[in-house]
Coordinates of C-alpha atoms in Angstrom, one line a residue:
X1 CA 47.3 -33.6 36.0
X2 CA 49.8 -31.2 36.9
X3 CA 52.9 -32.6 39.2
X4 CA 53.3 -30.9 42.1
X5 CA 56.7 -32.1 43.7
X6 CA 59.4 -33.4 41.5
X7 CA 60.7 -37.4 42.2
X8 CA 63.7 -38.3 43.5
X9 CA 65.0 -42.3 43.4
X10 CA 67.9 -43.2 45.7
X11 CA 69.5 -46.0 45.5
X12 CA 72.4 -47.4 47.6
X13 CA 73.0 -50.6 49.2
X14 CA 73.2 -49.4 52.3
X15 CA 70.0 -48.9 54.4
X16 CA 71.1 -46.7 56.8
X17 CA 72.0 -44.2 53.8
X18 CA 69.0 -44.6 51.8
X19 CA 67.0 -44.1 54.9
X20 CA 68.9 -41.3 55.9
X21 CA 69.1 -38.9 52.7
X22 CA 65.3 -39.8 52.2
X23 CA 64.6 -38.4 55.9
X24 CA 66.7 -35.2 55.4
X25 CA 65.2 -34.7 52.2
X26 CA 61.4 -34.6 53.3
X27 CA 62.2 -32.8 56.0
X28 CA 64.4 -30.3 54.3
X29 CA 63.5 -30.1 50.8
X30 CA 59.9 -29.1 50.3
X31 CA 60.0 -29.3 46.1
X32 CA 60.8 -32.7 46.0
X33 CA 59.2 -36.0 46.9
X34 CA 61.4 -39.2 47.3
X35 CA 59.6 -41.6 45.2
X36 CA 61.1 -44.8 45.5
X37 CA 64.3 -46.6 47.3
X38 CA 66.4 -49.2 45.6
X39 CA 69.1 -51.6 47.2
X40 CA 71.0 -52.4 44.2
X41 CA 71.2 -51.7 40.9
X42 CA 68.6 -53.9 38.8
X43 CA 65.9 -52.7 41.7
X44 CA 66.9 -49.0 40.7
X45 CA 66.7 -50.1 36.8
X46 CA 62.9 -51.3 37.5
X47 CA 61.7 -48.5 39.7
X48 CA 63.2 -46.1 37.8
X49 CA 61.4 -46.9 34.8
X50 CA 58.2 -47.5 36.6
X51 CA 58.2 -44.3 38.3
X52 CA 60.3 -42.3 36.2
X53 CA 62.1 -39.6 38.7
X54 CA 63.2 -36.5 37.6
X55 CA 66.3 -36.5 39.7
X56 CA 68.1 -39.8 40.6
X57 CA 71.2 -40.4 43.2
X58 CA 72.7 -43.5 43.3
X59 CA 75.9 -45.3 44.9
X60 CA 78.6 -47.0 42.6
X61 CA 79.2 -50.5 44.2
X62 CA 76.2 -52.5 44.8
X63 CA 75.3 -55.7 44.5
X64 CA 73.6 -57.1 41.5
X65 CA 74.2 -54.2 38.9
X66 CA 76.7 -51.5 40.1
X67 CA 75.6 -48.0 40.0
X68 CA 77.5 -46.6 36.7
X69 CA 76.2 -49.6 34.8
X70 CA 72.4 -48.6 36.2
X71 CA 72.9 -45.3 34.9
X72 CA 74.0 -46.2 31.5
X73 CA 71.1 -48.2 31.2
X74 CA 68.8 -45.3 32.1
X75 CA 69.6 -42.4 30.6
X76 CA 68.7 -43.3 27.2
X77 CA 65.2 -44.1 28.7
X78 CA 65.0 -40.8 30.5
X79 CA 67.2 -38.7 29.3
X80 CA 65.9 -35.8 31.1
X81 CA 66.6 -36.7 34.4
X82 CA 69.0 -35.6 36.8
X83 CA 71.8 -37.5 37.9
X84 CA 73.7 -37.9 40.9
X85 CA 76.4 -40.3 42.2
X86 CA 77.1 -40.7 46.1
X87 CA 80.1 -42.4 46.4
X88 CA 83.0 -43.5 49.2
X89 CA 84.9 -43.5 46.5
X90 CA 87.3 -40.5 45.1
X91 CA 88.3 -42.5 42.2
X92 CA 89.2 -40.5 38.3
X93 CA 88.1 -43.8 36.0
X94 CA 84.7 -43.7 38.3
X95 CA 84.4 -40.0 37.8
X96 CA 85.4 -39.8 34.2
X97 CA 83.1 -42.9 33.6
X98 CA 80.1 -40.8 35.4
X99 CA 80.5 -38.3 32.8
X100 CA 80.5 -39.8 29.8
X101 CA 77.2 -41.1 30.8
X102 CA 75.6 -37.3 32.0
X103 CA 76.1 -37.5 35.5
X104 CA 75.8 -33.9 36.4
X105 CA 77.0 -34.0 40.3
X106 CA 80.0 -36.5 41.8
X107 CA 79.4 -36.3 46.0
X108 CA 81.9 -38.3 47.9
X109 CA 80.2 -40.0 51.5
X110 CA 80.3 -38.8 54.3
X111 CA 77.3 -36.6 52.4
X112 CA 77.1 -33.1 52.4
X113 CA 73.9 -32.4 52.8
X114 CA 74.0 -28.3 52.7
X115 CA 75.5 -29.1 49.1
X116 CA 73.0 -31.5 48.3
X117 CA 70.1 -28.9 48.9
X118 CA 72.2 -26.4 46.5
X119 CA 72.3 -28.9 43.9
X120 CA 68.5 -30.1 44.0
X121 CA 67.8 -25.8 43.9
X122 CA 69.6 -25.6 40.4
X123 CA 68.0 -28.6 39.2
X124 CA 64.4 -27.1 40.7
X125 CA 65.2 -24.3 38.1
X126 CA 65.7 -26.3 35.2
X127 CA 63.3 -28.7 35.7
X128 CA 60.4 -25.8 36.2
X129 CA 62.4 -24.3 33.1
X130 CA 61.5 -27.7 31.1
X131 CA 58.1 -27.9 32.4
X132 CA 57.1 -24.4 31.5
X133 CA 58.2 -24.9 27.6
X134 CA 56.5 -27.7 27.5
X135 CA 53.2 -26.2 29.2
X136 CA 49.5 -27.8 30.2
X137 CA 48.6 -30.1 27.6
X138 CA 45.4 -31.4 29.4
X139 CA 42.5 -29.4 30.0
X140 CA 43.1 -26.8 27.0
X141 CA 41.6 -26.4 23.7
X142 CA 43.8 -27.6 21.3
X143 CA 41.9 -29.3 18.6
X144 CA 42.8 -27.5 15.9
X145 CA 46.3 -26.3 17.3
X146 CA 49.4 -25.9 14.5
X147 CA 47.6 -27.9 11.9
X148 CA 48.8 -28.1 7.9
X149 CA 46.2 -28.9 5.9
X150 CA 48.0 -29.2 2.8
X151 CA 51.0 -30.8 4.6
X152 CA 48.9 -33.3 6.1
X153 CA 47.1 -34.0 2.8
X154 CA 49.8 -34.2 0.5
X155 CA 52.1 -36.7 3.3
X156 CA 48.7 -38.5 3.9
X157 CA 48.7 -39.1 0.5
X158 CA 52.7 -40.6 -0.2
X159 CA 52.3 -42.6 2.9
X160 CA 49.0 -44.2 2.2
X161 CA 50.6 -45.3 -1.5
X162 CA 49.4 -42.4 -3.5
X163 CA 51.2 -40.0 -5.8
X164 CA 51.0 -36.4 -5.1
X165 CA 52.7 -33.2 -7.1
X166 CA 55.3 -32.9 -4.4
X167 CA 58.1 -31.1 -6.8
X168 CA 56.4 -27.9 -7.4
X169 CA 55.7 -27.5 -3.4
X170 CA 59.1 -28.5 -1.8
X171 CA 61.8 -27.3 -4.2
X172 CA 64.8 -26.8 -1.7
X173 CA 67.1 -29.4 -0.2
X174 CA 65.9 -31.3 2.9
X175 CA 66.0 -34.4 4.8
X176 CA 62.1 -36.2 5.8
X177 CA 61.9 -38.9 8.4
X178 CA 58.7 -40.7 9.2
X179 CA 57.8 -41.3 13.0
X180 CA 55.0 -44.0 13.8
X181 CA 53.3 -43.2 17.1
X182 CA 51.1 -45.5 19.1
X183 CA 49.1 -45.1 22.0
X184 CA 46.3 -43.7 23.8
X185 CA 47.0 -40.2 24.0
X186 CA 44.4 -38.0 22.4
X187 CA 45.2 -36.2 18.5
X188 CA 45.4 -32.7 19.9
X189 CA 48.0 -33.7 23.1
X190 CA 50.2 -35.7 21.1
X191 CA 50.2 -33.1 18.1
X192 CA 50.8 -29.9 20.8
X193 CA 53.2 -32.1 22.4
X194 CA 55.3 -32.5 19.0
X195 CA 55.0 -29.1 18.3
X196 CA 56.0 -27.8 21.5
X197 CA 59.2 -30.0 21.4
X198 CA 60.5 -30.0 18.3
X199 CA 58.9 -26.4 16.9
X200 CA 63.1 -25.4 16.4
X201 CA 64.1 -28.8 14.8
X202 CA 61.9 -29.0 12.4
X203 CA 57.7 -28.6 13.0
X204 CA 56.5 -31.8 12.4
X205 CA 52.8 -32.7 10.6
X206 CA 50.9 -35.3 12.7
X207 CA 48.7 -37.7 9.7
X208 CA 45.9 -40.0 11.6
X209 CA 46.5 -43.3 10.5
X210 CA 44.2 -46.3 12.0
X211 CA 43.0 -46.3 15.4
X212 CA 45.5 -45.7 17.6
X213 CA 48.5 -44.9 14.9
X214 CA 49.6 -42.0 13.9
X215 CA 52.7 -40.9 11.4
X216 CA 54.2 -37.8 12.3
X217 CA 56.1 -36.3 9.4
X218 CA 59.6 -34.5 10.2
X219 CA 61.2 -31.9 7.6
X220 CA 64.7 -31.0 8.5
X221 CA 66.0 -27.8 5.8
X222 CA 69.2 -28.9 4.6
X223 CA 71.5 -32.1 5.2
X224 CA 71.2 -32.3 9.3
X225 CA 69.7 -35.8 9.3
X226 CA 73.1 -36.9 11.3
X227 CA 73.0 -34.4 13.6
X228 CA 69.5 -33.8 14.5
X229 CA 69.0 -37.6 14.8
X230 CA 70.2 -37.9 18.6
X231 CA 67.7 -35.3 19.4
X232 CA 64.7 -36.4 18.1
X233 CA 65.3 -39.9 19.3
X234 CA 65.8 -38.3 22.8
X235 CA 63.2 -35.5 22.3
X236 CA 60.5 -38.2 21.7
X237 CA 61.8 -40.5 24.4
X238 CA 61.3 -37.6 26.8
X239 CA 57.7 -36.4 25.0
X240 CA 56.4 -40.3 25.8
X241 CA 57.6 -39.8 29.5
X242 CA 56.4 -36.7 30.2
X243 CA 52.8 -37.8 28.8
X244 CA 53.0 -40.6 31.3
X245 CA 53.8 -38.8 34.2
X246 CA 51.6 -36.3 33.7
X247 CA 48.0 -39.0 33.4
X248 CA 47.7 -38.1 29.7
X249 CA 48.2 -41.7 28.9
X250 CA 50.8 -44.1 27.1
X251 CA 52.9 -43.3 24.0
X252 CA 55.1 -45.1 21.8
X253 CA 57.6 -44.0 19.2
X254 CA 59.1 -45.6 16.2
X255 CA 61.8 -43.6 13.9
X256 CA 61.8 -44.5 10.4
X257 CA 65.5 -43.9 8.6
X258 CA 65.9 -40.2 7.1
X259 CA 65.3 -39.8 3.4
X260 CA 66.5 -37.1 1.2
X261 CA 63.2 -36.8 -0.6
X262 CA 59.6 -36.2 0.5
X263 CA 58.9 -39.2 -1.9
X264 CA 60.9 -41.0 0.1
X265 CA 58.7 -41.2 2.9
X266 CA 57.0 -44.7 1.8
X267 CA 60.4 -46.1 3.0
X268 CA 61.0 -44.2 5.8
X269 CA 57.3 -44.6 7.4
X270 CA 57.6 -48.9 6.5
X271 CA 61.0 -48.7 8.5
X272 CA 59.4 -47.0 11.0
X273 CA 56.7 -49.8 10.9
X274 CA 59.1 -52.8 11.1
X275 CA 60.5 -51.0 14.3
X276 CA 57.3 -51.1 15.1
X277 CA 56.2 -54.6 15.0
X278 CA 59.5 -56.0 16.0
X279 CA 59.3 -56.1 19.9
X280 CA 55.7 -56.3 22.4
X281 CA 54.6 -52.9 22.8
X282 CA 54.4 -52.3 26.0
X283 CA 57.9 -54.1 26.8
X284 CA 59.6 -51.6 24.6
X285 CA 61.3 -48.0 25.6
X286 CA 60.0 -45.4 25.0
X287 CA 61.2 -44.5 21.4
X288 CA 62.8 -47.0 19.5
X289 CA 64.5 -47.0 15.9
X290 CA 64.3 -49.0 12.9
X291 CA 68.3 -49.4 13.1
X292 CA 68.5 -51.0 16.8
X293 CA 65.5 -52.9 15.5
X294 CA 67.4 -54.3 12.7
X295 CA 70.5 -55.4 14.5
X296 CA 67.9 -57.5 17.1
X297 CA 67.3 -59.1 13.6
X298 CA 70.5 -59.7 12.2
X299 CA 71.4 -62.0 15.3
X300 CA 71.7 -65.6 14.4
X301 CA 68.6 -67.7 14.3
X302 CA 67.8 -69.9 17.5
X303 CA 65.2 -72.3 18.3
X304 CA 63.7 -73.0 21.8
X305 CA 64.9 -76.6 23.2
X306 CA 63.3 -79.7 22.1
X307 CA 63.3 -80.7 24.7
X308 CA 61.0 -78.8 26.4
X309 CA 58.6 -78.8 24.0
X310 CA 58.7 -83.1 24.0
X311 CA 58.2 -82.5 28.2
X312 CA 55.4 -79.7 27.4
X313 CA 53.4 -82.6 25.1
X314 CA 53.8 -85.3 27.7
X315 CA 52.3 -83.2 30.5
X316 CA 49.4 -82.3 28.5
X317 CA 48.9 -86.0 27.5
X318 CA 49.7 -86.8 31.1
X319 CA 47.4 -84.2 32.9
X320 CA 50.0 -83.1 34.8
X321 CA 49.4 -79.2 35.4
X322 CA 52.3 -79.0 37.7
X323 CA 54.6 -80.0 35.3
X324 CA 53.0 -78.2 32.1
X325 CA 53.3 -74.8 34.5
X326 CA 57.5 -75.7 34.8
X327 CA 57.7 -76.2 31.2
X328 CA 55.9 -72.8 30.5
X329 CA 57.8 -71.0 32.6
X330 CA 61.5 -72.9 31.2
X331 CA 60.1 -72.2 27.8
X332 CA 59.5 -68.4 28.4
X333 CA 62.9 -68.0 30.5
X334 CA 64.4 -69.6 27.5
X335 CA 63.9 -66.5 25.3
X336 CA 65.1 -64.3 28.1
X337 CA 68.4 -66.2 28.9
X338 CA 69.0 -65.7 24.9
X339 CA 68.3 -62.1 24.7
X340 CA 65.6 -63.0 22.0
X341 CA 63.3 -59.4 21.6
X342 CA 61.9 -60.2 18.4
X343 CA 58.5 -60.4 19.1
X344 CA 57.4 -62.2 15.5
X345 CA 59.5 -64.9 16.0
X346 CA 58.3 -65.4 19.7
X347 CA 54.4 -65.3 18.8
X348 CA 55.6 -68.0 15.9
X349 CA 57.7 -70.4 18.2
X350 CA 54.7 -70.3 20.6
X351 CA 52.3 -71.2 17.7
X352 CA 54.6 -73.6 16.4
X353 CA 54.7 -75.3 20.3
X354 CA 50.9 -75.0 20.6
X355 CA 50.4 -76.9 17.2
X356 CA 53.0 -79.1 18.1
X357 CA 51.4 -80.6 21.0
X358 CA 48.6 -81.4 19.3
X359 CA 50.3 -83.2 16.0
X360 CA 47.9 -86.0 15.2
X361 CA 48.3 -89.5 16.8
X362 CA 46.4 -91.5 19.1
X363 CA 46.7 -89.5 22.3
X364 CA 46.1 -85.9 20.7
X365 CA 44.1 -83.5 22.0
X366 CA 41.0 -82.8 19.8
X367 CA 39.9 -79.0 19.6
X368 CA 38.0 -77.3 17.4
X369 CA 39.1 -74.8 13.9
X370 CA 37.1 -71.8 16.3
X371 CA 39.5 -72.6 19.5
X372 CA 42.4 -72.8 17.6
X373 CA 41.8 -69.2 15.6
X374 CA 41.4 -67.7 19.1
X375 CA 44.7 -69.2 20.8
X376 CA 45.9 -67.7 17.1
X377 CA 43.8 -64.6 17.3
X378 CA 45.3 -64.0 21.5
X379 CA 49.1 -64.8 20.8
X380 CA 49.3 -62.4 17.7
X381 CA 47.4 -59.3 19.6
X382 CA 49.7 -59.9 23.2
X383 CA 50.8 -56.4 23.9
X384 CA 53.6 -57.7 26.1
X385 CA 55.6 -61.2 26.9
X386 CA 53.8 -61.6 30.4
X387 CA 50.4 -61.8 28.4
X388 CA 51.8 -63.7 25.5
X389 CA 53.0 -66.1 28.3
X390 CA 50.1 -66.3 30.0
X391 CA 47.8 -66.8 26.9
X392 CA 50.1 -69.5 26.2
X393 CA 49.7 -70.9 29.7
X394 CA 45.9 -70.6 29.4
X395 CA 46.2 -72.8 26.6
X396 CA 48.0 -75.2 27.9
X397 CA 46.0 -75.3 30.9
X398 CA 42.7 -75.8 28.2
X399 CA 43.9 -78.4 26.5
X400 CA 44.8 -80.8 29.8
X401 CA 41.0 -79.6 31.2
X402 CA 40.1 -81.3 27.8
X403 CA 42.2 -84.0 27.9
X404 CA 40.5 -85.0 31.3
X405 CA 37.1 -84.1 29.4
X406 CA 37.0 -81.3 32.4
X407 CA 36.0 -79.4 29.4
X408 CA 33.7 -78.8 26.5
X409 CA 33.9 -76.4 23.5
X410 CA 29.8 -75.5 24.7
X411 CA 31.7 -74.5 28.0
X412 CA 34.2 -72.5 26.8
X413 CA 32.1 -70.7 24.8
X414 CA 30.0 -69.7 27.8
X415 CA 32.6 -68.9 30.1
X416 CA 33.5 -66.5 27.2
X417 CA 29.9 -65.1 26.7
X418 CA 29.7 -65.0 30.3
X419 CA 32.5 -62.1 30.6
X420 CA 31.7 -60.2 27.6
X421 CA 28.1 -60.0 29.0
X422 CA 29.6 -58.4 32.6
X423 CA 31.8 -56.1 30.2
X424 CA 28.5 -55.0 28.4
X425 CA 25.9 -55.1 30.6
X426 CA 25.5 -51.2 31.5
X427 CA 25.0 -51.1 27.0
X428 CA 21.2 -51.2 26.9
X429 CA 21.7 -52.4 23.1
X430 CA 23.6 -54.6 23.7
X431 CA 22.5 -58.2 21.8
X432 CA 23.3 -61.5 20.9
X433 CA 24.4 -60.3 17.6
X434 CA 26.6 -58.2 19.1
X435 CA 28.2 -61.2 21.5
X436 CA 28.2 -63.4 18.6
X437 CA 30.8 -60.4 16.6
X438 CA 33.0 -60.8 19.5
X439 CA 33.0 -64.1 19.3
X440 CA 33.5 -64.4 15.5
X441 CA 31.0 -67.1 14.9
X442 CA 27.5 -66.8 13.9
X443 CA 24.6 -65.5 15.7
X444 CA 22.5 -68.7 14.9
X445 CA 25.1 -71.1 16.4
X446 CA 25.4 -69.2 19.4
X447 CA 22.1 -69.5 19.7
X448 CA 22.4 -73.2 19.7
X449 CA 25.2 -73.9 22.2
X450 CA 23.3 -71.3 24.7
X451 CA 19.8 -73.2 24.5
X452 CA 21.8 -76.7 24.6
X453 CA 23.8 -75.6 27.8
X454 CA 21.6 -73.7 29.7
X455 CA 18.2 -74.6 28.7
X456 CA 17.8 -70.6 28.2
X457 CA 17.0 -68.3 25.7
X458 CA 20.0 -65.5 25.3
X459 CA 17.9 -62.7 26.3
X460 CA 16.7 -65.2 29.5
X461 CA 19.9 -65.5 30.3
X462 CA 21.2 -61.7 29.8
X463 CA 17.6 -60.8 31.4
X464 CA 18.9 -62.7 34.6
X465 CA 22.4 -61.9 34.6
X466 CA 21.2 -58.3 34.5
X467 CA 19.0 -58.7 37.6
X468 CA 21.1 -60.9 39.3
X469 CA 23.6 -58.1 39.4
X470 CA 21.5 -55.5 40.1
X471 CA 20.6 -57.5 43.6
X472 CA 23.8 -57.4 44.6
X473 CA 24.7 -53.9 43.9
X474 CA 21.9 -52.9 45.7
X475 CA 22.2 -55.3 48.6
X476 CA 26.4 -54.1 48.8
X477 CA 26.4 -50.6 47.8
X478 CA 24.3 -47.6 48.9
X479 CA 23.4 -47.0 45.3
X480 CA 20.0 -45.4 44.2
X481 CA 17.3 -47.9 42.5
X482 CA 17.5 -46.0 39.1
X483 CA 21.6 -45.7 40.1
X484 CA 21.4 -49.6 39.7
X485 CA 19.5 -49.6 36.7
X486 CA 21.0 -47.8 35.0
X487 CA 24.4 -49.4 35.5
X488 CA 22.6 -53.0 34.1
X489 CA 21.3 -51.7 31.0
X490 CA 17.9 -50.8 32.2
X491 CA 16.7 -46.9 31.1
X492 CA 13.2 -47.1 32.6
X493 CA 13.5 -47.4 36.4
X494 CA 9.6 -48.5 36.3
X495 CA 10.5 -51.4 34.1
X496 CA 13.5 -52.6 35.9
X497 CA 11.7 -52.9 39.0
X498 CA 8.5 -54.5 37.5
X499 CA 11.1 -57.6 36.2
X500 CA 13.2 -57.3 39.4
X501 CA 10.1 -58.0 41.5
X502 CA 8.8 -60.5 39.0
X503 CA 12.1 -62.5 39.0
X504 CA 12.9 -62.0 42.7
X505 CA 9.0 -62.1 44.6
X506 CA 10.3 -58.8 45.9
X507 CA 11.0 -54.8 45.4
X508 CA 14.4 -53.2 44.7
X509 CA 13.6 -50.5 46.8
X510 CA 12.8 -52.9 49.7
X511 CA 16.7 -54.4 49.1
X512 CA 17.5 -51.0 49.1
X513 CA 16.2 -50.1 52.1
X514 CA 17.6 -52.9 54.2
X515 CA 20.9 -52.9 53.1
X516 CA 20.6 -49.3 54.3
X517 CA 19.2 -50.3 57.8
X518 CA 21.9 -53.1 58.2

């Protein structure tokens, strides 16, 4: 979707100023919206990446995290916006500070507001500059945009562990860097999107490589490795925001080093893959590079405190939920008080906790080689450290429902059915077999556990939950009876209301109609 107004993000600690500018602004400056106010600088640090603005004006002392030190934080996360700095203070060390970190404009309080509007026009120009060169990238036909066949076959080739005659093909000198992307952003966008960007730094070949990973090949002529690699770190970084900001969906980038050979690229593209896998996705910047990932790495080693985990294994033995919940949360804060971003060694201390608390001995928790895969299966996929922690709470919370005998493996395993069938239920197809994939365990033993807990067949049980929901979309919404039908898996209206009426002793055009009345 294309933006209409640019953002603007103010942030000062005074409310009377932050009220103010944002007034004169809307009322003044038709081009820009002001998107989001901040009070200090850590609230500026979160809105700003939440909303990403395309200009941002800020004060220098506030409370919390001062204004310069906001800034610096930013602009490697969105280096194409605009900065400002609205300050009482005519000070050289502040001003010299501001740019060395790309503040463009230095505006001393009281605010001149007539020089305010000039500023915002200039940076109206750029910014529409910007947009244009980067163009639409939804809505046009670009699936077979700046393609290389052969370049895409023969880098396919190194970086899926193959050798290829690369010699004859690529005789002069150049630097190669691999670039893992990751995210939902259709083929075409992303590879228009490189293109558009980078077309004068080097045109780069976009190689699909499992779902949802791509490796974008970079050729640089010559030996600019050094001095190109600011810009594409920046380049992407601004790609990923604009994708965002524009709807076209989340994008992630991880540089590999530069290699002076194209059969180099194996190295470059694992670098780029241990970048990659060393942080939660969706925690991590925009683009991020297999050096800063290294030096996370190269910290020393610590462990979370015993003595947490000992209080964490009482309170499940106990039942105490309250106290488990404290734990959790000391445990996560742990890794954040410690700056520890590796997200490997997270997922392995939380294992290593869950396994821990139930260590054989008289008062362990019993669960089952299925339950524990999944607490496995759910802490190694966490996109992020909120859903890692609150798999991990989950878990907890499991095992003192079983310790209490609250609950059963045949319950779990239902509750779990139970919301796969509402994810599935408009799929027609949709079977046991396909549950029991889901579930990774076998069809027949589902089968089992459904006709021990229910007393129902599955396709009783998905015949009712089907019709059951039906009822109540028709009895809440205005939606036709074939609407309905439709949306539970039913293609023949006829034979969705011959089992409604046989289940329910009445029409579905009669619940229809009186929702309608009423």
């Amino acid at each position: 979707m294309w933006k209409l107004m640019y953002r603007i993000l103010i942030a000062d600690d005074e409310k009377s100023i932050r009220d103010g500018v944002a007034r004169y602004l809307a009322k003044h400056c038709a081009d820009f919206e002001v998107a989001g106010l901040a009070e200090n600088g850590e609230e500026a640090l979160k809105l700003a990446q939440s909303l990403l603005p395309d200009v941002i004006i800020t004060d220098i002392t506030m409370p919390r995290m001062n204004g310069l030190d906001f800034l610096e934080n930013i602009s490697c996360l969105l280096p194409d916006a605009r900065l400002i700095v609205l300050s009482g203070y005519d000070r050289f060390e502040y001003a010299r500070q501001a740019l060395r970190i790309g503040v463009r404009e230095y505006l001393l309080k009281p605010l001149d507001t007539t020089k305010l509007l000039a500023i915002l026009e200039k940076f109206k120009k750029e910014l529409d500059q910007s947009r244009r060169a980067l163009g639409p990238l939804a809505g046009v036909d670009l699936k077979d945009s700046h393609r290389n066949p052969r370049l895409e076959q023969l880098y396919g080739k190194l970086l899926n562990g193959g050798n290829s005659e690369t010699e004859p093909m690529i005789q002069e000198p150049a630097s190669y860097c691999c670039v893992l992307c990751s995210g939902d952003v259709k083929e075409e966008i992303i590879r228009e999107g490189l293109y558009r960007k980078f077309a004068r730094l080097g045109e780069p070949v976009l190689i699909r490589m499992e779902a949802g990973i791509y490796a974008a090949v970079f050729r640089l002529p010559g030996e600019r490795a050094s001095e190109e690699f600011l810009k594409l770190n920046l380049g992407l970084t601004s790609l990923a925001n604009y994708m965002r900001s524009e709807g076209l969906g989340e994008l992630h980038f991880f540089i590999g080093g530069f290699v002076t050979s194209v059969k180099g690229l194996p190295i470059s593209m694992y670098q780029a893959r241990q970048a990659m896998e060393y942080g939660f996705i969706e925690d991590m910047p925009p683009a991020v590079n297999y050096e800063d990932s290294q030096a996370g790495r190269m910290a020393v080693c610590l462990y979370p405190p015993e003595e947490i985990q000992k209080e964490l294994a009482l309170a499940v033995n106990y039942g105490n939920e309250t106290m488990a919940r404290a734990r959790v949360c000391d445990l996560c804060s742990w890794f954040d008080e410690n700056g520890i971003r590796d997200a490997a060694f997270i997922r392995m201390c939380f294992l290593t906790a869950g396994h821990r608390i139930q260590s054989p001995g008289r008062d362990a928790v019993r669960i089952s080689y299925l339950e524990a895969e999944r607490f496995r299966r759910d802490v190694l996929t966490a996109r992020s450290f909120l859903r890692l922690k609150e798999v991990f709470l989950d878990f907890i919370i499991f095992l003192i429902g079983r310790k209490r005998g609250e609950i059963t493996e045949k319950q779990v395993i239902s509750e779990k059915v139970d919301r796969i069938l509402r994810e599935n239920m408009a799929n027609p197809e949709f079977s046991l077999d396909d549950v029991a994939g889901l579930l990774f365990i076998s069809p027949n033993y589902l089968r089992q556990l459904f006709k021990q807990e229910t007393g129902m067949t599955f396709v009783e049980y998905l015949t009712r939950a089907r019709l059951e929901h039906a009822k109540f979309l028709l009895s809440s919404t205005d939606l036709k009876v074939s609407e309905a039908a439709e949306l539970v898996g039913y293609k023949d209206p006829r034979y969705f209301s011959s089992c409604f009426k046989k289940m329910f002793h009445i029409s579905p055009s009669d619940i229809s109609a009186n929702s309608t009345l009423s």
